[in-house]
Short mmCIF file of C-alpha atoms and ligand atoms in Angstrom, two decimals:
data_model
loop_
_atom_site.label_atom_id
_atom_site.label_comp_id
_atom_site.label_asym_id
_atom_site.label_seq_id
_atom_site.Cartn_x
_atom_site.Cartn_y
_atom_site.Cartn_z
CA MET H 7 126.55 100.87 108.66
CA GLU H 8 124.78 99.17 105.89
CA HIS H 9 121.26 99.38 107.59
CA GLN H 10 121.44 102.52 109.26
CA GLN H 11 118.99 104.53 107.75
CA SER H 12 116.28 101.62 107.62
CA GLU H 13 117.10 101.42 111.56
CA ALA H 14 116.17 105.05 111.92
CA ILE H 15 112.98 104.72 109.82
CA TYR H 16 112.07 101.47 111.70
CA ARG H 17 112.34 103.31 114.85
CA ARG H 18 110.07 106.10 113.67
CA ALA H 19 107.73 103.46 112.63
CA LEU H 20 107.50 102.00 116.16
CA GLU H 21 105.83 105.17 117.72
CA VAL H 22 103.13 104.97 115.29
CA LEU H 23 102.80 101.40 113.70
CA PRO H 24 102.11 98.37 115.75
CA GLY H 25 105.28 96.42 115.66
CA GLY H 26 106.32 99.05 113.08
CA ILE H 27 104.77 97.71 110.30
CA SER H 28 101.54 97.54 108.20
CA ARG H 29 101.57 93.73 107.04
CA ASN H 30 103.34 90.98 109.02
CA THR H 31 104.26 89.23 106.06
CA ILE H 32 107.02 91.94 105.54
CA PHE H 33 108.33 91.93 109.15
CA ARG H 34 111.75 91.11 109.53
CA LYS H 35 114.05 90.71 112.63
CA PRO H 36 115.77 93.01 113.56
CA PHE H 37 113.80 95.43 111.52
CA PRO H 38 112.95 95.60 107.70
CA ASN H 39 114.57 97.22 104.96
CA TYR H 40 112.85 100.29 103.46
CA VAL H 41 112.49 100.30 99.71
CA GLU H 42 113.92 103.38 97.71
CA ALA H 43 112.91 101.83 93.98
CA ALA H 44 111.95 98.71 92.14
CA ARG H 45 112.19 97.82 88.52
CA GLY H 46 111.76 94.57 86.70
CA CYS H 47 113.13 91.97 88.99
CA LYS H 48 115.22 94.11 90.90
CA ILE H 49 114.42 95.91 93.99
CA THR H 50 116.89 98.48 95.75
CA ASP H 51 116.35 99.58 99.64
CA VAL H 52 117.33 103.00 101.08
CA GLU H 53 120.91 102.02 101.73
CA GLY H 54 121.43 101.47 98.16
CA VAL H 55 121.41 97.35 98.31
CA THR H 56 119.98 95.99 95.18
CA ARG H 57 118.22 92.35 95.50
CA ILE H 58 116.73 90.26 92.81
CA ASP H 59 112.91 89.97 94.01
CA PHE H 60 111.42 86.24 93.68
CA ALA H 61 108.77 86.98 96.06
CA ASN H 62 106.92 89.81 93.75
CA ASN H 63 104.87 91.32 96.65
CA MET H 64 103.46 87.88 97.79
CA ALA H 65 102.92 86.62 94.03
CA SER H 66 100.95 89.66 92.71
CA LEU H 67 103.50 91.13 90.60
CA ILE H 68 103.48 88.74 87.12
CA HIS H 69 105.50 91.22 85.48
CA GLY H 70 107.90 92.53 88.21
CA HIS H 71 107.89 96.00 89.17
CA SER H 72 107.02 99.06 87.06
CA PHE H 73 106.10 97.03 84.07
CA GLN H 74 106.14 99.60 81.38
CA PRO H 75 102.91 99.27 79.29
CA VAL H 76 101.29 99.39 82.81
CA VAL H 77 102.99 102.49 83.81
CA GLU H 78 102.01 104.02 80.75
CA ALA H 79 98.47 103.25 80.39
CA VAL H 80 98.03 104.29 84.31
CA THR H 81 99.64 107.39 83.89
CA GLU H 82 97.53 108.21 81.28
CA GLN H 83 94.27 107.38 83.52
CA ILE H 84 95.42 108.87 86.46
CA THR H 85 95.01 112.18 84.44
CA LYS H 86 91.42 111.41 83.82
CA GLY H 87 90.76 110.49 87.32
CA THR H 88 91.16 107.76 89.82
CA ALA H 89 87.77 106.76 90.89
CA TYR H 90 84.21 107.84 90.10
CA THR H 91 80.77 107.42 91.72
CA MET H 92 80.24 106.24 88.39
CA ALA H 93 80.77 103.28 85.80
CA SER H 94 83.88 103.30 83.57
CA ALA H 95 84.08 101.29 80.17
CA ILE H 96 87.55 99.99 80.88
CA GLU H 97 85.82 97.57 83.87
CA VAL H 98 83.65 96.11 80.91
CA ALA H 99 86.41 95.47 78.77
CA TYR H 100 88.55 93.70 81.58
CA ALA H 101 85.36 91.91 82.37
CA GLU H 102 85.27 90.63 78.75
CA LEU H 103 88.98 89.76 78.60
CA LEU H 104 88.74 87.63 81.64
CA CYS H 105 85.08 86.11 80.99
CA HIS H 106 86.06 85.26 77.58
CA ARG H 107 89.60 83.66 78.69
CA VAL H 108 87.95 81.06 81.07
CA PRO H 109 85.52 78.55 80.65
CA GLY H 110 82.94 79.03 83.50
CA PHE H 111 83.49 82.48 84.13
CA ASP H 112 80.08 83.77 82.75
CA LYS H 113 80.15 86.86 85.23
CA ILE H 114 82.69 88.51 87.18
CA ARG H 115 82.44 91.08 90.17
CA PHE H 116 85.30 93.36 90.69
CA MET H 117 86.34 94.06 94.45
CA ASN H 118 89.61 95.24 96.36
CA SER H 119 91.45 92.46 97.74
CA GLY H 120 91.67 88.37 97.78
CA THR H 121 90.36 88.61 101.25
CA GLU H 122 87.02 90.51 100.13
CA ALA H 123 86.81 87.99 96.95
CA VAL H 124 86.81 84.87 99.14
CA MET H 125 84.18 86.79 101.46
CA ALA H 126 81.83 87.42 98.64
CA MET H 127 82.44 83.99 97.22
CA ILE H 128 81.34 82.58 100.70
CA LYS H 129 78.34 84.67 100.96
CA ALA H 130 77.49 83.88 97.34
CA ALA H 131 77.43 80.19 98.10
CA ARG H 132 75.19 80.82 101.08
CA ALA H 133 72.63 82.98 99.61
CA PHE H 134 72.31 80.53 96.64
CA THR H 135 72.13 77.60 98.88
CA GLY H 136 70.57 79.06 102.12
CA ARG H 137 72.86 77.19 104.06
CA PRO H 138 75.24 78.37 106.86
CA LYS H 139 78.20 76.29 106.78
CA ILE H 140 81.46 76.18 104.77
CA ALA H 141 84.25 73.43 104.52
CA LYS H 142 87.85 74.11 103.93
CA ALA H 143 91.20 72.59 104.45
CA GLU H 144 93.36 72.63 107.69
CA GLY H 145 96.22 74.75 107.19
CA ALA H 146 94.84 76.50 103.82
CA TYR H 147 94.90 80.63 104.15
CA HIS H 148 92.27 82.34 102.38
CA GLY H 149 92.82 85.75 103.79
CA THR H 150 91.28 87.05 106.85
CA TYR H 151 87.59 86.79 106.68
CA ASP H 152 86.56 85.20 110.14
CA TYR H 153 85.19 81.94 108.44
CA ALA H 154 87.85 81.65 105.88
CA GLU H 155 90.85 81.83 108.44
CA VAL H 156 89.39 78.95 110.83
CA SER H 157 92.34 76.29 111.23
CA GLN H 158 95.02 78.42 109.13
CA THR H 159 97.21 78.01 112.26
CA ALA H 160 96.22 74.67 113.40
CA ALA H 161 99.39 73.18 115.34
CA PRO H 162 99.93 69.75 117.02
CA ALA H 163 98.42 71.10 120.46
CA ASN H 164 94.95 72.14 119.10
CA TRP H 165 94.41 70.47 115.73
CA GLY H 166 92.69 67.22 117.16
CA SER H 167 92.31 63.96 115.42
CA ILE H 168 92.94 63.72 111.61
CA ASP H 169 89.40 61.96 111.28
CA HIS H 170 87.89 64.78 112.97
CA PRO H 171 90.13 68.10 112.87
CA ASN H 172 89.31 70.81 115.06
CA SER H 173 88.20 74.12 114.15
CA THR H 174 90.65 76.29 115.67
CA PRO H 175 90.43 80.19 115.94
CA VAL H 176 93.51 82.17 114.35
CA VAL H 177 92.50 85.21 116.20
CA GLN H 178 91.66 85.61 119.71
CA GLY H 179 88.06 86.25 120.46
CA THR H 180 86.75 84.25 117.37
CA PRO H 181 83.39 83.78 117.83
CA GLN H 182 82.31 80.09 118.82
CA GLY H 183 79.44 80.51 116.58
CA VAL H 184 82.08 80.93 113.58
CA LEU H 185 84.14 77.75 114.54
CA ASN H 186 80.89 75.86 114.79
CA ASP H 187 79.91 76.90 110.98
CA VAL H 188 83.01 75.64 109.50
CA VAL H 189 83.92 72.49 109.03
CA VAL H 190 87.75 71.37 108.40
CA PHE H 191 89.23 68.57 106.26
CA PRO H 192 92.35 67.08 105.48
CA PHE H 193 93.63 68.14 102.14
CA ASN H 194 94.04 65.68 99.35
CA ASP H 195 92.81 63.01 102.04
CA ILE H 196 89.74 61.76 99.84
CA GLU H 197 88.42 59.11 102.20
CA ARG H 198 88.64 61.05 105.48
CA THR H 199 87.42 64.51 103.73
CA LEU H 200 84.20 62.61 102.50
CA ALA H 201 83.11 60.75 105.73
CA ILE H 202 83.84 64.43 107.63
CA LEU H 203 81.63 66.17 104.81
CA ASP H 204 78.99 63.50 105.12
CA ARG H 205 78.38 64.35 108.86
CA GLN H 206 77.42 67.61 108.05
CA ALA H 207 75.86 67.09 104.55
CA GLY H 208 72.63 69.54 104.16
CA GLU H 209 74.27 72.21 106.28
CA ILE H 210 77.26 72.87 103.81
CA ALA H 211 76.83 75.64 101.50
CA CYS H 212 80.39 75.34 99.87
CA VAL H 213 83.41 73.24 99.88
CA LEU H 214 86.26 76.11 99.34
CA VAL H 215 89.59 74.84 98.23
CA ASP H 216 92.89 76.45 96.72
CA PRO H 217 94.22 74.13 94.36
CA VAL H 218 97.94 74.56 95.42
CA PRO H 219 97.76 75.76 98.93
CA HIS H 220 100.71 77.98 100.17
CA ARG H 221 100.32 77.37 103.99
CA VAL H 222 99.67 73.67 103.44
CA GLY H 223 103.14 73.40 101.71
CA LEU H 224 102.34 74.62 98.44
CA LEU H 225 101.07 71.08 97.62
CA GLN H 226 99.09 70.39 94.41
CA ALA H 227 95.31 69.26 94.86
CA HIS H 228 95.24 65.54 93.37
CA SER H 229 92.85 65.42 90.57
CA GLU H 230 90.94 62.29 92.02
CA PHE H 231 90.65 64.50 95.19
CA ILE H 232 89.01 67.62 93.11
CA GLU H 233 86.75 65.19 91.46
CA ALA H 234 85.91 63.36 94.79
CA LEU H 235 84.76 67.04 96.04
CA TYR H 236 83.05 67.83 92.98
CA HIS H 237 80.92 64.61 93.05
CA TRP H 238 80.04 65.07 96.88
CA THR H 239 79.07 68.82 96.28
CA ARG H 240 76.93 67.58 93.07
CA LYS H 241 75.15 65.07 95.37
CA ASN H 242 74.61 67.14 98.03
CA GLY H 243 73.60 70.54 97.25
CA ALA H 244 76.54 72.52 97.95
CA LEU H 245 79.05 74.38 95.68
CA LEU H 246 82.67 73.63 95.01
CA VAL H 247 84.38 77.12 95.11
CA PHE H 248 88.18 77.73 94.34
CA ASP H 249 90.60 80.08 95.85
CA GLU H 250 92.76 81.15 92.84
CA VAL H 251 93.81 84.33 94.36
CA VAL H 252 97.59 83.09 93.99
CA THR H 253 97.09 80.07 91.68
CA PHE H 254 95.46 82.04 88.94
CA ARG H 255 99.06 82.64 87.57
CA VAL H 256 99.51 78.62 87.22
CA HIS H 257 98.41 78.17 83.79
CA TYR H 258 96.47 80.29 81.43
CA THR H 259 93.17 79.69 82.83
CA GLY H 260 94.28 79.21 86.04
CA ALA H 261 95.23 75.99 88.17
CA GLN H 262 91.62 74.69 87.53
CA GLU H 263 92.72 73.90 83.74
CA LYS H 264 94.55 70.93 84.62
CA TYR H 265 91.05 69.77 86.05
CA PRO H 266 88.38 67.62 84.13
CA ILE H 267 85.76 69.95 86.26
CA ARG H 268 84.97 73.46 86.82
CA PRO H 269 84.39 75.01 90.32
CA ASP H 270 81.01 76.73 90.51
CA LEU H 271 82.93 80.24 91.77
CA THR H 272 86.34 81.29 91.65
CA ALA H 273 88.06 83.99 93.91
CA LEU H 274 90.71 86.18 92.16
CA GLY H 275 93.18 88.96 93.29
CA LYS H 276 96.80 89.54 93.09
CA ILE H 277 98.22 89.23 89.49
CA ILE H 278 94.77 90.43 87.99
CA GLY H 279 95.54 93.86 89.74
CA GLY H 280 98.58 94.50 87.41
CA GLY H 281 100.34 95.66 90.80
CA PHE H 282 97.24 97.50 92.18
CA PRO H 283 94.96 96.31 95.03
CA VAL H 284 92.14 93.98 93.30
CA GLY H 285 89.89 91.09 94.03
CA ALA H 286 87.41 89.37 91.83
CA LEU H 287 84.80 86.72 91.99
CA ALA H 288 83.81 84.85 89.03
CA GLY H 289 81.59 81.94 87.96
CA HIS H 290 78.39 80.52 86.74
CA ALA H 291 75.75 82.89 85.84
CA ASP H 292 72.98 81.28 88.16
CA VAL H 293 74.95 81.88 91.23
CA MET H 294 76.35 85.05 90.19
CA GLN H 295 72.99 86.34 89.71
CA MET H 296 72.89 86.77 93.52
CA LEU H 297 74.58 89.93 93.13
CA ASP H 298 72.50 91.50 90.42
CA PRO H 299 70.74 94.42 91.70
CA ARG H 300 67.84 94.11 89.23
CA GLU H 301 66.83 91.14 90.90
CA SER H 302 64.10 91.37 93.66
CA PRO H 303 64.45 90.09 96.50
CA LEU H 304 68.39 90.84 96.13
CA ARG H 305 69.79 88.12 97.94
CA PHE H 306 73.46 89.33 98.07
CA PRO H 307 73.97 93.17 98.12
CA HIS H 308 77.30 93.83 97.61
CA SER H 309 79.18 97.25 97.16
CA GLY H 310 82.73 98.63 97.58
CA THR H 311 83.93 102.17 97.33
CA PHE H 312 87.24 101.41 95.22
CA SER H 313 85.67 98.32 93.47
CA ALA H 314 86.43 98.37 89.73
CA ASN H 315 88.30 101.85 89.86
CA PRO H 316 89.63 102.54 86.40
CA VAL H 317 93.33 102.48 87.82
CA THR H 318 93.22 98.86 88.86
CA MET H 319 90.98 98.04 85.64
CA THR H 320 93.44 99.88 83.30
CA ALA H 321 96.60 98.01 85.16
CA GLY H 322 94.95 94.54 85.20
CA PHE H 323 93.63 95.03 81.75
CA VAL H 324 97.20 95.72 80.49
CA ALA H 325 98.94 93.27 82.73
CA MET H 326 96.74 90.36 81.89
CA SER H 327 96.88 91.20 77.97
CA HIS H 328 100.60 90.77 78.08
CA PHE H 329 100.27 87.55 80.43
CA ASP H 330 99.12 85.80 77.23
CA GLN H 331 99.88 81.75 76.37
CA GLU H 332 103.10 82.30 75.32
CA ALA H 333 104.15 84.38 78.38
CA VAL H 334 102.57 81.73 80.57
CA LEU H 335 104.64 78.76 79.05
CA LYS H 336 107.71 80.68 79.07
CA ILE H 337 107.41 81.65 82.95
CA ASN H 338 106.65 78.16 83.79
CA ALA H 339 109.55 76.98 81.66
CA ILE H 340 112.34 79.16 83.49
CA THR H 341 110.58 78.13 86.91
CA GLN H 342 111.10 74.65 85.99
CA LYS H 343 114.92 75.22 84.92
CA ALA H 344 115.31 77.03 88.40
CA LYS H 345 113.88 74.10 90.34
CA ASP H 346 116.23 71.62 88.68
CA GLN H 347 119.30 73.96 88.99
CA ILE H 348 118.14 74.20 92.94
CA ALA H 349 117.75 70.57 93.41
CA GLU H 350 121.40 70.10 91.80
CA ALA H 351 122.83 72.41 94.30
CA ALA H 352 121.36 70.63 97.03
CA ALA H 353 122.56 67.53 96.14
CA LEU H 354 125.90 69.22 95.45
CA ALA H 355 125.96 70.59 98.96
CA GLY H 356 124.71 67.38 100.26
CA VAL H 357 121.52 68.68 102.02
CA PRO H 358 117.97 67.01 101.91
CA LEU H 359 115.74 69.46 99.75
CA SER H 360 112.35 68.73 98.28
CA ILE H 361 110.47 71.20 96.09
CA THR H 362 106.79 71.60 95.91
CA GLY H 363 104.59 73.79 94.07
CA ALA H 364 102.97 74.45 90.25
CA GLY H 365 103.70 76.68 87.26
CA SER H 366 105.69 79.93 88.29
CA MET H 367 105.66 79.21 92.02
CA PHE H 368 107.86 76.83 94.33
CA ARG H 369 108.46 76.06 97.90
CA MET H 370 111.26 74.49 99.32
CA HIS H 371 111.37 71.91 102.23
CA PHE H 372 114.44 70.77 103.93
CA ARG H 373 113.61 66.96 103.67
CA SER H 374 114.46 64.60 100.87
CA THR H 375 110.87 63.64 100.17
CA PRO H 376 108.07 66.24 99.71
CA PRO H 377 105.75 66.41 102.24
CA GLN H 378 101.93 65.16 101.64
CA THR H 379 99.85 66.76 104.24
CA TYR H 380 99.72 70.09 106.18
CA ARG H 381 100.58 68.27 109.42
CA GLU H 382 103.54 67.00 107.48
CA ALA H 383 104.59 70.10 106.32
CA TYR H 384 103.88 71.95 109.54
CA GLN H 385 107.23 73.68 110.88
CA PRO H 386 107.81 73.29 114.59
CA LYS H 387 109.83 76.23 116.06
CA GLU H 388 113.17 74.31 115.62
CA ARG H 389 112.54 73.50 112.27
CA ALA H 390 111.24 76.83 111.12
CA ALA H 391 114.13 78.58 112.74
CA VAL H 392 116.41 76.82 110.28
CA MET H 393 114.46 77.94 107.16
CA ASN H 394 114.63 81.36 108.71
CA ALA H 395 117.92 81.39 108.83
CA PHE H 396 118.39 80.31 105.25
CA ILE H 397 115.87 82.95 104.24
CA ASP H 398 118.14 85.36 105.81
CA HIS H 399 121.29 84.07 104.27
CA LEU H 400 119.77 84.52 100.81
CA TYR H 401 118.37 88.08 101.92
CA TYR H 402 121.76 89.42 103.35
CA GLN H 403 124.52 87.67 101.84
CA GLY H 404 122.90 86.34 98.43
CA LYS H 405 120.72 89.55 97.77
CA ILE H 406 117.80 87.53 96.88
CA LEU H 407 114.30 88.32 98.26
CA THR H 408 112.11 85.51 98.79
CA THR H 409 108.76 84.82 100.81
CA ASN H 410 108.62 84.53 104.41
CA THR H 411 108.23 80.73 103.81
CA CYS H 412 110.98 80.62 101.29
CA SER H 413 109.07 80.44 98.51
CA CYS H 414 109.69 81.99 94.78
CA MET H 415 107.04 83.62 92.91
CA PHE H 416 108.37 84.28 89.64
CA SER H 417 107.73 87.39 87.34
CA THR H 418 107.97 87.67 83.65
CA ALA H 419 111.27 89.71 84.48
CA ILE H 420 113.44 87.06 85.60
CA THR H 421 115.78 85.75 83.07
CA GLN H 422 118.33 82.89 83.12
CA THR H 423 121.00 85.43 84.49
CA GLU H 424 118.69 85.77 87.64
CA VAL H 425 118.08 82.26 88.03
CA ASP H 426 121.85 81.52 87.99
CA GLN H 427 122.31 84.01 90.69
CA LEU H 428 119.50 82.58 92.60
CA THR H 429 120.96 78.80 92.22
CA GLU H 430 124.63 80.57 93.59
CA ALA H 431 123.08 82.08 96.55
CA MET H 432 121.20 78.60 97.31
CA LEU H 433 124.29 76.66 97.12
CA ASN H 434 126.18 79.18 99.21
CA GLY H 435 123.40 78.85 102.00
CA PHE H 436 123.03 75.22 101.77
CA ARG H 437 126.79 75.08 102.35
CA ALA H 438 126.76 77.48 105.28
CA LEU H 439 124.04 76.08 106.85
CA LYS H 440 124.55 72.30 106.25
CA GLY H 441 124.99 71.37 109.65
CA GLU H 442 121.72 73.07 111.07
CA ILE H 443 119.92 71.82 108.02
CA LEU H 444 121.07 68.02 108.39
CA ALA H 445 120.15 68.32 112.24
CA ALA H 446 116.44 69.55 111.47
CA ALA H 447 115.68 67.15 108.70
CA ASN H 448 116.65 64.41 111.16
CA GLU H 449 114.29 65.51 113.67
C1 PLP X 721 95.33 81.85 98.98
C2 PLP X 721 95.08 83.31 99.23
N1 PLP X 721 93.67 83.85 99.22
C3 PLP X 721 93.58 84.89 99.70
C4 PLP X 721 94.34 85.66 99.96
C5 PLP X 721 94.04 87.18 100.58
O1 PLP X 721 94.29 88.23 99.52
P1 PLP X 721 94.45 89.57 99.80
O2 PLP X 721 95.82 89.72 100.81
O3 PLP X 721 94.73 90.47 98.54
O4 PLP X 721 93.54 89.84 100.66
C6 PLP X 721 95.69 85.68 100.09
C7 PLP X 721 96.56 86.48 100.24
O5 PLP X 721 97.88 85.91 100.15
C8 PLP X 721 95.93 84.11 99.59
O6 PLP X 721 97.13 83.70 99.51
#
C-alpha cells in the first residue's frame, strides 16, 4: 500500500491533534502524507514518493528547501545559541539590509509571524491616529488577528450588498465590537470603496491592502485603485498600510515597487525568514516611533519572546542577500514561462482557463476570462470540488505539490525541467477532468 505509513501516523495524530493536524492549510483527505526530507524543489514523503514542490510552504521558501548557504550559516549560529534575552548584531545587519533595500522603510521591527506583523501594523496605525477602525477588502486574508480576518470568508449567504458589504465573522463568537470596527470594501472598485470609506471618515485609522490578495483571487490591485486609496487617506488623516507578507517576493522591493505611491507601513513575513518563522513591520519613521521604548508616554509597547532571534535573522539575512535583483528577474521570468506553457496546455486540452497573479506566483481559475472581483472569484461548493479533484490529480498522479487553491509559488530552485513536468502533469489533469471542468465552468 502506497500510503500505509502516513495513514498509520495520521491515526496516531487523530488521538492528540484536532483533526490530526496543526494547520488547516496542509489538511488533505483522507489523510496528509508525512514528509521524510526535502531539498531544493523536491519533497519526499515517508513512503518514498518524491514530488516537485510548487507550494514552498505557502510561498515562504524563496530558495526552496535546505538552501545550502542558509543551512551553513544557521548551523554555525545554532552552536552559538538560538535565542537570548539580549540583542544580537545580526538583527541590526538584517534591518540595515531591508531598510536600505526598500524606499520608505525608514525603520523596521522584527517579530514572529505574518499574523503578528499585521496585528502590530493595525495597532501602530491606531496609536498614531488615535482612531479605532480599520478598512479592509472583502475576502482578503491577512492572518488570524480578530480585526484582520473579518469578512475573509464572506459568502453569498452573508456578504450583503456590494455597495455596503457586511462585516462577517470568520470564527464563531467573534465579538460584535470587532465587526463594528472593521469597514469592508470591494477590492479594485474605486467608486464604491471611496463611498464606503467616506461614510466612516474620521474614524478610520488605516486602510489595509494586500496588493495581490490570494483569497480574493490573486488579482493585482490596479494602480488607480491604490492611488485613490492613497489620496483618500491623505485627505482624511488615515494611514495606507500594505500587507506584503506574501507579495514581497513579487519585485525587488515588493509589490509596492510598481505603484507611484508608498504605503505608510508594510507588514512582512514568509520569505524574509529564510525558512524560519518570521514577521516584520516596516515603514515611515514618524509612525514607527510609536514603538520606540525611549518615548514617554510610549504609545505602543511591543515585545515578543522570539522576536529577532539570531537563527531567523541569520537565515533571513542570507536568503534575502541571495534574492537580489538578478534572482528576482530570473524567478519571475521562469514563472511567466510556466504560465505560458500551462495556458497552451489548457488550449490543447480544450478546457477554459485563466491565470492570475504577479511575479513568481500564480493562481488558476477554470474560466476563460479572469475574475475581476472577490465575488466573481468566489467558488461555490461544486466548483471548489472540481478544483480540489484537479489538485489531487496533480498531487497523486503528477507528483506535483501546489497550494490548496491550486496556486503555485515558485522558488529559485525551479528550472525549465520542473516547469515542463508541471505542464505535462497539468495537461494530463485537464484531459482526465475535462468533463467536470467544462460542466463547472458553465454553471
Ligand atoms: C497576505 C497574508 N498576510 C498574513 C499572513 C499571516 O502570516 P502567518 O501565517 O505567518 O501568520 C498570511 C499567511 O498566509 C498571508 O497570506
